[in-house]
Amino acid sequence: MTNSISVLERDSSDSPCYNEEMKTISSILSIQKVVTAIRDKKRRIGLVPTMGAFHEGHLSLMRKARRECDIVVVSLFVNPLQFGPTEDFKRYPCDLMADRKMAQAAGVDFLFAPTAEAIVPPDLETSVSVDKVASRWEGTIRPGHFRGVATIVAKLFQIVNPHVAYFGQKDYQQTVVIRKMVRDLHFNLKLRILPTVREKDGLAKSSRNKFLLKKERSVASILYRALQQAKQSVQEGEHDCQRLAQQVALIFSAEPSVQVDYIAFCHPTTLGLVSRVLRKTVLLLAVRIGSVRLLDNIILHRQRAL
Ligand code: AMP
């Protein structure tokens, strides 16, 4: 009997933590069989899509899924479609052994790690394109990026058929694109967006942080400081986005090694620019430090007048 079946056949009064031994599956057919059997048993499946190189940000999603679902599936797929021709696909970090250990310790039941050929065969013709929200910000700088993301996330949703899928607020625009795709294509699942996990100095954890040189790394917390400055100014009653953007730009201008791609105060679901801070406004930041692009964001809340 395979591990996966013994997981399913345990009595539901057992401990909710099923993963005594996480199983790694690369075949699409095998994971489909597993999730069909899980669904037949009326168990809830949580999916955490990832590109591997796990850190505390990924683990926070896995742990949350562990607490909220009966079976946790983590997909590990470095999606070639979301990288542009001049981007860092080839140097994207990858350590399957370390990832397996971390996922197992986080309580994951199945690590789904398909091959590139299986997910993106040479004759692939179908893609998922979310128009407006994907065309802004990252979409302008990285044309085709979100088509790559949406296509692969749609495939993962089709294959794993989860009840709940977990994403990080760290990639805010990605969450907006996926939410729109889920609505538009009637995927029958819930999205859970979890807070950004940070280093001690506020830098958002990211698989790409390891490419920062020592000096660059010490500068990189500037994004967090800029977000905190904006938050404080809004709390103090500044609601004019142009002035807020100037304050943020001033922080970055003090550090010549930082090149700003955008500072955008946006509507939280359309991602269109707003001129005044609304009840809920998202500040999106993207900068380059050395060879590394860093993204971060914060949701700002307008104070209610007393
Ligand atoms: P990635 O492997 O970079 O594609 O990320 C997989 C998932 O982890 C995405 O939903 C990311 O938004 C999320 N994630 C990445 N970094 C963080 C972080 N620092 N905190 C929370 N979630 C994160």
mmCIF file of C-alpha atoms and ligand atoms in Angstrom:
data_model
loop_
_atom_site.group_PDB
_atom_site.id
_atom_site.type_symbol
_atom_site.label_atom_id
_atom_site.label_comp_id
_atom_site.label_asym_id
_atom_site.label_seq_id
_atom_site.Cartn_x
_atom_site.Cartn_y
_atom_site.Cartn_z
ATOM 1 C CA MET A 1 0.000 0.000 0.000
ATOM 2 C CA THR A 2 1.371 3.411 -0.869
ATOM 3 C CA ASN A 3 1.884 6.116 1.685
ATOM 4 C CA SER A 4 -0.700 8.307 0.043
ATOM 5 C CA ILE A 5 -3.464 5.742 0.438
ATOM 6 C CA SER A 6 -2.593 5.045 4.063
ATOM 7 C CA VAL A 7 -2.847 8.795 4.686
ATOM 8 C CA LEU A 8 -6.352 8.752 3.258
ATOM 9 C CA GLU A 9 -7.528 5.687 5.031
ATOM 10 C CA ARG A 10 -6.780 6.884 8.507
ATOM 11 C CA ASP A 11 -9.804 7.422 10.687
ATOM 12 C CA SER A 12 -10.922 11.053 10.803
ATOM 13 C CA SER A 13 -10.649 10.972 14.607
ATOM 14 C CA ASP A 14 -6.863 10.650 14.200
ATOM 15 C CA SER A 15 -4.629 13.606 14.860
ATOM 16 C CA PRO A 16 -5.176 16.325 12.243
ATOM 17 C CA CYS A 17 -1.455 16.256 11.461
ATOM 18 C CA TYR A 18 -1.297 13.475 8.858
ATOM 19 C CA ASN A 19 2.144 13.919 7.492
ATOM 20 C CA GLU A 20 4.253 11.282 9.140
ATOM 21 C CA GLU A 21 6.192 10.974 5.948
ATOM 22 C CA MET A 22 5.705 13.539 3.238
ATOM 23 C CA LYS A 23 5.467 12.076 -0.241
ATOM 24 C CA THR A 24 7.099 13.698 -3.244
ATOM 25 C CA ILE A 25 5.183 13.219 -6.475
ATOM 26 C CA SER A 26 6.279 14.361 -9.903
ATOM 27 C CA SER A 27 3.684 12.677 -12.099
ATOM 28 C CA ILE A 28 0.558 14.683 -12.917
ATOM 29 C CA LEU A 29 -1.524 11.520 -13.203
ATOM 30 C CA SER A 30 -0.377 10.297 -9.770
ATOM 31 C CA ILE A 31 -1.221 13.538 -7.967
ATOM 32 C CA GLN A 32 -4.594 13.621 -9.746
ATOM 33 C CA LYS A 33 -5.345 10.115 -8.464
ATOM 34 C CA VAL A 34 -4.286 11.105 -4.964
ATOM 35 C CA VAL A 35 -6.409 14.260 -4.819
ATOM 36 C CA THR A 36 -9.430 12.471 -6.295
ATOM 37 C CA ALA A 37 -9.191 9.868 -3.536
ATOM 38 C CA ILE A 38 -8.825 12.621 -0.923
ATOM 39 C CA ARG A 39 -11.897 14.423 -2.243
ATOM 40 C CA ASP A 40 -13.872 11.143 -2.238
ATOM 41 C CA LYS A 41 -13.134 10.967 1.489
ATOM 42 C CA LYS A 42 -14.526 14.512 1.882
ATOM 43 C CA ARG A 43 -11.191 15.815 3.117
ATOM 44 C CA ARG A 44 -10.244 19.429 2.512
ATOM 45 C CA ILE A 45 -7.187 20.044 0.374
ATOM 46 C CA GLY A 46 -4.969 23.104 0.805
ATOM 47 C CA LEU A 47 -2.538 24.010 -1.983
ATOM 48 C CA VAL A 48 0.526 26.218 -1.597
ATOM 49 C CA PRO A 49 2.012 27.027 -5.029
ATOM 50 C CA THR A 50 5.741 27.798 -4.864
ATOM 51 C CA MET A 51 8.915 27.947 -6.908
ATOM 52 C CA GLY A 52 10.970 26.319 -4.143
ATOM 53 C CA ALA A 53 14.046 27.666 -2.303
ATOM 54 C CA PHE A 54 11.884 27.720 0.805
ATOM 55 C CA HIS A 55 12.178 30.350 3.524
ATOM 56 C CA GLU A 56 9.977 31.421 6.421
ATOM 57 C CA GLY A 57 7.567 33.175 4.024
ATOM 58 C CA HIS A 58 6.778 29.890 2.257
ATOM 59 C CA LEU A 59 6.699 28.013 5.549
ATOM 60 C CA SER A 60 4.135 30.418 7.024
ATOM 61 C CA LEU A 61 1.774 29.525 4.147
ATOM 62 C CA MET A 62 2.375 25.803 4.628
ATOM 63 C CA ARG A 63 1.791 25.990 8.377
ATOM 64 C CA LYS A 64 -1.421 27.931 7.897
ATOM 65 C CA ALA A 65 -2.609 25.360 5.359
ATOM 66 C CA ARG A 66 -1.690 22.634 7.847
ATOM 67 C CA ARG A 67 -3.893 24.251 10.501
ATOM 68 C CA GLU A 68 -6.830 24.862 8.166
ATOM 69 C CA CYS A 69 -6.941 21.825 5.867
ATOM 70 C CA ASP A 70 -6.925 18.035 6.184
ATOM 71 C CA ILE A 71 -4.339 17.505 3.453
ATOM 72 C CA VAL A 72 -1.633 19.955 2.438
ATOM 73 C CA VAL A 73 -0.158 19.894 -1.063
ATOM 74 C CA VAL A 74 2.791 22.144 -1.889
ATOM 75 C CA SER A 75 3.675 22.517 -5.531
ATOM 76 C CA LEU A 76 7.283 23.210 -6.418
ATOM 77 C CA PHE A 77 7.731 24.387 -9.962
ATOM 78 C CA VAL A 78 10.127 27.032 -11.226
ATOM 79 C CA ASN A 79 7.829 28.428 -13.855
ATOM 80 C CA PRO A 80 9.792 29.228 -17.028
ATOM 81 C CA LEU A 81 6.821 31.132 -18.492
ATOM 82 C CA GLN A 82 6.994 33.893 -15.893
ATOM 83 C CA PHE A 83 10.599 34.827 -16.628
ATOM 84 C CA GLY A 84 11.466 37.195 -19.450
ATOM 85 C CA PRO A 85 14.318 36.317 -21.858
ATOM 86 C CA THR A 86 16.797 38.539 -19.983
ATOM 87 C CA GLU A 87 15.669 37.504 -16.488
ATOM 88 C CA ASP A 88 17.189 35.201 -13.886
ATOM 89 C CA PHE A 89 15.460 31.867 -14.690
ATOM 90 C CA LYS A 90 18.795 30.044 -15.064
ATOM 91 C CA ARG A 91 20.183 31.267 -11.750
ATOM 92 C CA TYR A 92 16.928 30.850 -9.785
ATOM 93 C CA PRO A 93 17.927 29.039 -6.566
ATOM 94 C CA CYS A 94 17.030 25.371 -6.289
ATOM 95 C CA ASP A 95 17.693 22.842 -3.501
ATOM 96 C CA LEU A 96 15.170 20.024 -3.538
ATOM 97 C CA MET A 97 16.698 18.126 -0.599
ATOM 98 C CA ALA A 98 16.579 21.162 1.693
ATOM 99 C CA ASP A 99 13.071 22.040 0.491
ATOM 100 C CA ARG A 100 11.834 18.515 1.175
ATOM 101 C CA LYS A 101 13.122 18.680 4.744
ATOM 102 C CA MET A 102 11.533 22.036 5.420
ATOM 103 C CA ALA A 103 8.188 21.101 3.887
ATOM 104 C CA GLN A 104 8.109 17.844 5.839
ATOM 105 C CA ALA A 105 8.796 19.732 9.080
ATOM 106 C CA ALA A 106 6.013 22.211 8.263
ATOM 107 C CA GLY A 107 3.531 19.337 8.091
ATOM 108 C CA VAL A 108 3.105 19.085 4.318
ATOM 109 C CA ASP A 109 1.582 15.823 3.072
ATOM 110 C CA PHE A 110 2.484 15.962 -0.615
ATOM 111 C CA LEU A 111 5.213 17.848 -2.426
ATOM 112 C CA PHE A 112 4.142 18.024 -6.061
ATOM 113 C CA ALA A 113 7.262 18.689 -8.129
ATOM 114 C CA PRO A 114 6.438 18.140 -11.802
ATOM 115 C CA THR A 115 8.957 18.371 -14.617
ATOM 116 C CA ALA A 116 9.021 21.397 -16.909
ATOM 117 C CA GLU A 117 8.252 19.150 -19.896
ATOM 118 C CA ALA A 118 5.078 17.848 -18.259
ATOM 119 C CA ILE A 119 3.688 21.277 -17.372
ATOM 120 C CA VAL A 120 5.056 23.288 -20.280
ATOM 121 C CA PRO A 121 5.352 20.859 -23.211
ATOM 122 C CA PRO A 122 6.800 22.298 -26.420
ATOM 123 C CA ASP A 123 3.367 22.143 -28.086
ATOM 124 C CA LEU A 124 1.563 24.115 -25.342
ATOM 125 C CA GLU A 125 -0.836 26.525 -27.038
ATOM 126 C CA THR A 126 -3.203 27.613 -24.285
ATOM 127 C CA SER A 127 -2.526 30.456 -21.895
ATOM 128 C CA VAL A 128 -4.462 32.467 -19.342
ATOM 129 C CA SER A 129 -4.264 36.191 -19.677
ATOM 130 C CA VAL A 130 -5.808 38.591 -17.171
ATOM 131 C CA ASP A 131 -6.022 41.893 -18.973
ATOM 132 C CA LYS A 132 -6.147 45.115 -16.983
ATOM 133 C CA VAL A 133 -4.793 44.324 -13.529
ATOM 134 C CA ALA A 134 -1.952 42.318 -15.064
ATOM 135 C CA SER A 135 -0.932 45.071 -17.450
ATOM 136 C CA ARG A 136 0.015 47.600 -14.765
ATOM 137 C CA TRP A 137 3.194 47.921 -12.645
ATOM 138 C CA GLU A 138 5.052 44.599 -12.825
ATOM 139 C CA GLY A 139 3.156 43.876 -16.034
ATOM 140 C CA THR A 140 4.645 46.939 -17.710
ATOM 141 C CA ILE A 141 8.182 46.181 -16.601
ATOM 142 C CA ARG A 142 7.910 42.427 -17.161
ATOM 143 C CA PRO A 143 5.652 41.931 -20.201
ATOM 144 C CA GLY A 144 4.131 38.451 -20.235
ATOM 145 C CA HIS A 145 5.062 37.791 -16.607
ATOM 146 C CA PHE A 146 1.518 37.517 -15.292
ATOM 147 C CA ARG A 147 0.351 35.508 -18.291
ATOM 148 C CA GLY A 148 3.033 33.018 -17.265
ATOM 149 C CA VAL A 149 1.943 33.116 -13.629
ATOM 150 C CA ALA A 150 -1.798 32.829 -14.378
ATOM 151 C CA THR A 151 -1.302 30.005 -16.883
ATOM 152 C CA ILE A 152 0.694 27.884 -14.463
ATOM 153 C CA VAL A 153 -1.465 28.666 -11.410
ATOM 154 C CA ALA A 154 -4.565 27.758 -13.463
ATOM 155 C CA LYS A 155 -2.907 24.469 -14.418
ATOM 156 C CA LEU A 156 -2.038 23.766 -10.777
ATOM 157 C CA PHE A 157 -5.615 24.512 -9.730
ATOM 158 C CA GLN A 158 -6.859 22.131 -12.441
ATOM 159 C CA ILE A 159 -4.470 19.374 -11.427
ATOM 160 C CA VAL A 160 -4.635 19.619 -7.621
ATOM 161 C CA ASN A 161 -8.241 20.849 -7.384
ATOM 162 C CA PRO A 162 -7.755 22.390 -3.927
ATOM 163 C CA HIS A 163 -10.478 23.706 -1.643
ATOM 164 C CA VAL A 164 -8.149 26.487 -0.508
ATOM 165 C CA ALA A 165 -5.047 28.001 -2.134
ATOM 166 C CA TYR A 166 -2.513 30.030 -0.147
ATOM 167 C CA PHE A 167 -0.541 33.029 -1.419
ATOM 168 C CA GLY A 168 1.613 35.729 0.185
ATOM 169 C CA GLN A 169 0.735 39.419 0.286
ATOM 170 C CA LYS A 170 4.418 39.952 -0.486
ATOM 171 C CA ASP A 171 3.513 39.606 -4.175
ATOM 172 C CA TYR A 172 0.495 41.870 -3.961
ATOM 173 C CA GLN A 173 -0.187 42.323 -7.658
ATOM 174 C CA GLN A 174 0.059 38.562 -8.147
ATOM 175 C CA THR A 175 -2.697 38.045 -5.568
ATOM 176 C CA VAL A 176 -4.908 40.558 -7.396
ATOM 177 C CA VAL A 177 -4.302 38.850 -10.751
ATOM 178 C CA ILE A 178 -5.037 35.412 -9.322
ATOM 179 C CA ARG A 179 -8.155 36.602 -7.519
ATOM 180 C CA LYS A 180 -9.452 38.031 -10.791
ATOM 181 C CA MET A 181 -8.633 34.827 -12.648
ATOM 182 C CA VAL A 182 -10.414 32.727 -10.001
ATOM 183 C CA ARG A 183 -13.532 34.891 -10.332
ATOM 184 C CA ASP A 184 -13.476 35.137 -14.115
ATOM 185 C CA LEU A 185 -12.889 31.417 -14.688
ATOM 186 C CA HIS A 186 -15.193 30.242 -11.853
ATOM 187 C CA PHE A 187 -12.573 28.223 -10.021
ATOM 188 C CA ASN A 188 -14.377 26.652 -7.081
ATOM 189 C CA LEU A 189 -11.850 27.421 -4.363
ATOM 190 C CA LYS A 190 -11.046 29.927 -1.652
ATOM 191 C CA LEU A 191 -7.985 32.141 -1.716
ATOM 192 C CA ARG A 192 -6.111 32.907 1.459
ATOM 193 C CA ILE A 193 -3.633 35.774 1.357
ATOM 194 C CA LEU A 194 -1.186 35.803 4.267
ATOM 195 C CA PRO A 195 1.005 38.600 5.653
ATOM 196 C CA THR A 196 4.569 39.173 4.515
ATOM 197 C CA VAL A 197 7.235 37.518 6.643
ATOM 198 C CA ARG A 198 10.243 39.783 7.172
ATOM 199 C CA GLU A 199 13.848 39.719 8.270
ATOM 200 C CA LYS A 200 14.718 41.475 11.547
ATOM 201 C CA ASP A 201 15.423 44.744 9.731
ATOM 202 C CA GLY A 202 12.115 44.598 7.865
ATOM 203 C CA LEU A 203 13.342 43.298 4.499
ATOM 204 C CA ALA A 204 10.676 40.949 3.087
ATOM 205 C CA LYS A 205 12.014 37.386 2.927
ATOM 206 C CA SER A 206 12.625 36.372 -0.650
ATOM 207 C CA SER A 207 14.474 33.617 -2.461
ATOM 208 C CA ARG A 208 16.331 36.333 -4.376
ATOM 209 C CA ASN A 209 17.721 38.128 -1.295
ATOM 210 C CA LYS A 210 20.714 35.787 -1.365
ATOM 211 C CA PHE A 211 21.875 37.523 -4.556
ATOM 212 C CA LEU A 212 22.344 40.818 -2.689
ATOM 213 C CA LEU A 213 25.987 41.627 -2.008
ATOM 214 C CA LYS A 214 26.812 42.437 1.617
ATOM 215 C CA LYS A 215 26.647 46.194 1.110
ATOM 216 C CA GLU A 216 23.462 45.923 -0.957
ATOM 217 C CA ARG A 217 21.866 43.771 1.711
ATOM 218 C CA SER A 218 22.483 46.442 4.335
ATOM 219 C CA VAL A 219 20.785 49.010 2.090
ATOM 220 C CA ALA A 220 17.800 46.778 1.243
ATOM 221 C CA SER A 221 15.805 47.504 4.415
ATOM 222 C CA ILE A 222 15.160 50.912 2.859
ATOM 223 C CA LEU A 223 11.958 49.513 1.301
ATOM 224 C CA TYR A 224 10.544 48.703 4.707
ATOM 225 C CA ARG A 225 11.526 52.101 6.053
ATOM 226 C CA ALA A 226 9.798 53.758 3.109
ATOM 227 C CA LEU A 227 6.617 51.757 3.736
ATOM 228 C CA GLN A 228 6.695 52.640 7.433
ATOM 229 C CA GLN A 229 7.203 56.323 6.627
ATOM 230 C CA ALA A 230 4.133 56.280 4.376
ATOM 231 C CA LYS A 231 2.098 54.503 7.047
ATOM 232 C CA GLN A 232 3.115 57.022 9.685
ATOM 233 C CA SER A 233 2.353 60.000 7.443
ATOM 234 C CA VAL A 234 -1.102 58.620 6.662
ATOM 235 C CA GLN A 235 -1.722 58.085 10.374
ATOM 236 C CA GLU A 236 -0.737 61.699 10.950
ATOM 237 C CA GLY A 237 -3.375 62.807 8.467
ATOM 238 C CA GLU A 238 -1.500 63.163 5.165
ATOM 239 C CA HIS A 239 -3.830 61.730 2.522
ATOM 240 C CA ASP A 240 -2.438 63.361 -0.622
ATOM 241 C CA CYS A 241 -0.734 60.613 -2.619
ATOM 242 C CA GLN A 242 1.522 62.934 -4.574
ATOM 243 C CA ARG A 243 2.996 64.339 -1.359
ATOM 244 C CA LEU A 244 3.255 60.853 0.128
ATOM 245 C CA ALA A 245 5.044 59.624 -2.993
ATOM 246 C CA GLN A 246 7.484 62.546 -2.720
ATOM 247 C CA GLN A 247 8.276 61.573 0.866
ATOM 248 C CA VAL A 248 8.963 57.987 -0.190
ATOM 249 C CA ALA A 249 11.064 59.119 -3.167
ATOM 250 C CA LEU A 250 13.102 61.331 -0.829
ATOM 251 C CA ILE A 251 13.976 58.315 1.318
ATOM 252 C CA PHE A 252 15.201 56.402 -1.730
ATOM 253 C CA SER A 253 17.097 59.380 -3.110
ATOM 254 C CA ALA A 254 19.385 59.292 -0.064
ATOM 255 C CA GLU A 255 20.743 55.964 -1.292
ATOM 256 C CA PRO A 256 22.386 56.181 -4.738
ATOM 257 C CA SER A 257 22.591 52.399 -5.163
ATOM 258 C CA VAL A 258 18.776 52.190 -5.198
ATOM 259 C CA GLN A 259 17.033 52.634 -8.540
ATOM 260 C CA VAL A 260 13.304 53.072 -8.256
ATOM 261 C CA ASP A 261 11.053 51.307 -10.763
ATOM 262 C CA TYR A 262 7.799 52.558 -9.250
ATOM 263 C CA ILE A 263 6.186 54.068 -6.176
ATOM 264 C CA ALA A 264 2.455 53.589 -6.684
ATOM 265 C CA PHE A 265 -0.481 54.404 -4.437
ATOM 266 C CA CYS A 266 -3.249 52.223 -5.829
ATOM 267 C CA HIS A 267 -6.809 51.079 -5.488
ATOM 268 C CA PRO A 268 -6.554 47.674 -3.749
ATOM 269 C CA THR A 269 -8.406 45.655 -6.403
ATOM 270 C CA THR A 270 -8.074 47.576 -9.696
ATOM 271 C CA LEU A 271 -4.506 48.700 -8.967
ATOM 272 C CA GLY A 272 -5.328 51.988 -10.660
ATOM 273 C CA LEU A 273 -3.542 55.042 -9.239
ATOM 274 C CA VAL A 274 -5.434 57.043 -6.628
ATOM 275 C CA SER A 275 -4.799 60.696 -5.855
ATOM 276 C CA ARG A 276 -5.930 60.520 -2.215
ATOM 277 C CA VAL A 277 -5.627 57.706 0.309
ATOM 278 C CA LEU A 278 -8.928 55.844 0.321
ATOM 279 C CA ARG A 279 -10.389 53.793 3.164
ATOM 280 C CA LYS A 280 -8.011 51.123 1.882
ATOM 281 C CA THR A 281 -5.100 51.969 -0.422
ATOM 282 C CA VAL A 282 -2.104 49.852 -1.330
ATOM 283 C CA LEU A 283 1.354 51.283 -1.728
ATOM 284 C CA LEU A 284 3.390 49.218 -4.195
ATOM 285 C CA LEU A 285 7.149 49.624 -4.331
ATOM 286 C CA ALA A 286 9.624 48.142 -6.781
ATOM 287 C CA VAL A 287 13.320 49.002 -6.764
ATOM 288 C CA ARG A 288 16.565 47.603 -8.080
ATOM 289 C CA ILE A 289 19.642 47.272 -5.920
ATOM 290 C CA GLY A 290 22.606 45.907 -7.849
ATOM 291 C CA SER A 291 21.359 42.957 -9.898
ATOM 292 C CA VAL A 292 18.342 42.286 -7.680
ATOM 293 C CA ARG A 293 14.801 43.611 -8.046
ATOM 294 C CA LEU A 294 12.951 43.953 -4.772
ATOM 295 C CA LEU A 295 9.193 44.345 -4.380
ATOM 296 C CA ASP A 296 7.262 45.272 -1.282
ATOM 297 C CA ASN A 297 3.920 46.760 -0.356
ATOM 298 C CA ILE A 298 1.720 47.908 2.480
ATOM 299 C CA ILE A 299 -2.013 48.352 2.833
ATOM 300 C CA LEU A 300 -2.771 51.823 4.145
ATOM 301 C CA HIS A 301 -5.961 52.659 5.969
ATOM 302 C CA ARG A 302 -7.384 56.135 6.043
ATOM 303 C CA GLN A 303 -8.163 57.180 9.586
ATOM 304 C CA ARG A 304 -11.856 57.753 10.192
ATOM 305 C CA ALA A 305 -12.645 61.317 11.254
ATOM 306 C CA LEU A 306 -13.735 61.355 14.914
HETATM 307 P P1 AMP B 1 7.591 31.967 -4.778
HETATM 308 O O1 AMP B 1 8.216 30.663 -4.454
HETATM 309 O O2 AMP B 1 8.516 33.142 -4.683
HETATM 310 O O3 AMP B 1 6.795 31.933 -6.059
HETATM 311 O O4 AMP B 1 6.509 32.217 -3.634
HETATM 312 C C1 AMP B 1 5.529 31.264 -3.328
HETATM 313 C C2 AMP B 1 4.506 31.914 -2.441
HETATM 314 O O5 AMP B 1 5.138 32.366 -1.243
HETATM 315 C C3 AMP B 1 3.839 33.141 -3.088
HETATM 316 O O6 AMP B 1 2.459 33.136 -2.776
HETATM 317 C C4 AMP B 1 4.556 34.281 -2.421
HETATM 318 O O7 AMP B 1 3.798 35.471 -2.370
HETATM 319 C C5 AMP B 1 4.783 33.712 -1.033
HETATM 320 N N1 AMP B 1 5.865 34.436 -0.362
HETATM 321 C C6 AMP B 1 7.090 34.732 -0.855
HETATM 322 N N2 AMP B 1 7.804 35.456 0.019
HETATM 323 C C7 AMP B 1 6.996 35.657 1.090
HETATM 324 C C8 AMP B 1 7.140 36.344 2.330
HETATM 325 N N3 AMP B 1 8.261 36.975 2.634
HETATM 326 N N4 AMP B 1 6.104 36.320 3.193
HETATM 327 C C9 AMP B 1 4.957 35.677 2.888
HETATM 328 N N5 AMP B 1 4.755 35.000 1.730
HETATM 329 C C10 AMP B 1 5.757 34.989 0.845
#
